[in-house]
Amino acid sequence: AASKNYEVVATFPDTVTGGGDFMKRPGMVALLAFLDASNEKYVVIFDDLKRYARDVEFHLKLRREMDARGAVRECLNFNFMDTPEGKFHEIIIAATGQLEREQSGRQVALKMKARMDSGYWIHDAPIGYKYEKVKGRGRMLFPHEPFASIINESFEGYASGRFQTQAELKRFFESFPGFPRNKHGVIVQQRVTDILTQPVYTGHICSERYGIHWLKAQHEPLISLETFDKVQERRNGTAKAP
């Protein structure tokens, strides 16, 4: 901007890619809203054309959105030209960006599946566990007190009939002020269901996405497989009247 004597009136950083969809990128949405709210014609500068929209379909849509608002696009590593050759070159670079994004996603997915196949949980740590780094093994799940004991007690209590319903179990969790809640400070019933149906607590890994079924995991279990099975039997049995 300085080299062309442009006055910078606003900047719109984006840390979210949105998988190519610019309407899922807060910075891009803010930029378009800024253009809509002004009668001025602006030059919009991008540092890298591949970060403009790493998807051919959305690249073309975003180009039309910019054109409709009278915005002039400029880029550090690409010269936009309103010619058949220039548009073709632009699409080729957009397609290259899409290819790189999809190849990167595939590589990450393969690495994640390989780690899961080795018995390591790769998603967010369930309540009762926390991640710790182990030399030569990466991040591993370890019991996280006092939540690990709370989870164990909840499973054992539901399996034995101490807790007759999941609503009772929800109130049990609510009795602990530090037990994780949602952004509204509430423990919803779905969280109770998610806990009771999580095989990770048995020291096993299941993943429909990666085709993994009851693989023995590397981390320490919080409950026995027998207790887990009793809980599922009770959950699938006759509902109790309030």
Short mmCIF file of N, CA, C and O in Angstrom, two decimals, residues 164 233-241:
data_model
loop_
_atom_site.label_atom_id
_atom_site.label_comp_id
_atom_site.label_asym_id
_atom_site.label_seq_id
_atom_site.Cartn_x
_atom_site.Cartn_y
_atom_site.Cartn_z
N GLN A 164 -30.96 -44.18 39.39
CA GLN A 164 -31.99 -44.87 38.64
C GLN A 164 -32.19 -44.30 37.24
O GLN A 164 -32.57 -45.02 36.33
N GLU A 233 -26.74 -51.80 29.07
CA GLU A 233 -27.92 -52.64 29.24
C GLU A 233 -29.02 -51.86 29.96
O GLU A 233 -30.20 -51.93 29.60
N ARG A 234 -28.64 -51.11 31.00
CA ARG A 234 -29.61 -50.31 31.74
C ARG A 234 -30.16 -49.19 30.87
O ARG A 234 -31.35 -48.88 30.92
N ARG A 235 -29.31 -48.56 30.06
CA ARG A 235 -29.76 -47.47 29.20
C ARG A 235 -30.76 -47.97 28.16
O ARG A 235 -31.69 -47.25 27.79
N ASN A 236 -30.56 -49.18 27.68
CA ASN A 236 -31.43 -49.72 26.63
C ASN A 236 -32.63 -50.48 27.19
O ASN A 236 -33.44 -51.01 26.42
N GLY A 237 -32.72 -50.53 28.53
CA GLY A 237 -33.84 -51.25 29.15
C GLY A 237 -35.07 -50.40 29.27
O GLY A 237 -35.19 -49.33 28.66
N THR A 238 -36.02 -50.87 30.10
CA THR A 238 -37.28 -50.16 30.29
C THR A 238 -37.04 -48.85 31.04
O THR A 238 -36.35 -48.84 32.06
N ALA A 239 -37.63 -47.78 30.55
CA ALA A 239 -37.47 -46.48 31.19
C ALA A 239 -38.18 -46.47 32.54
O ALA A 239 -39.23 -47.08 32.71
N LYS A 240 -37.59 -45.77 33.51
CA LYS A 240 -38.18 -45.64 34.84
C LYS A 240 -39.12 -44.45 34.89
O LYS A 240 -38.80 -43.39 34.36
N ALA A 241 -40.26 -44.65 35.54
CA ALA A 241 -41.19 -43.52 35.71
C ALA A 241 -40.61 -42.54 36.71
O ALA A 241 -39.96 -42.94 37.69
#
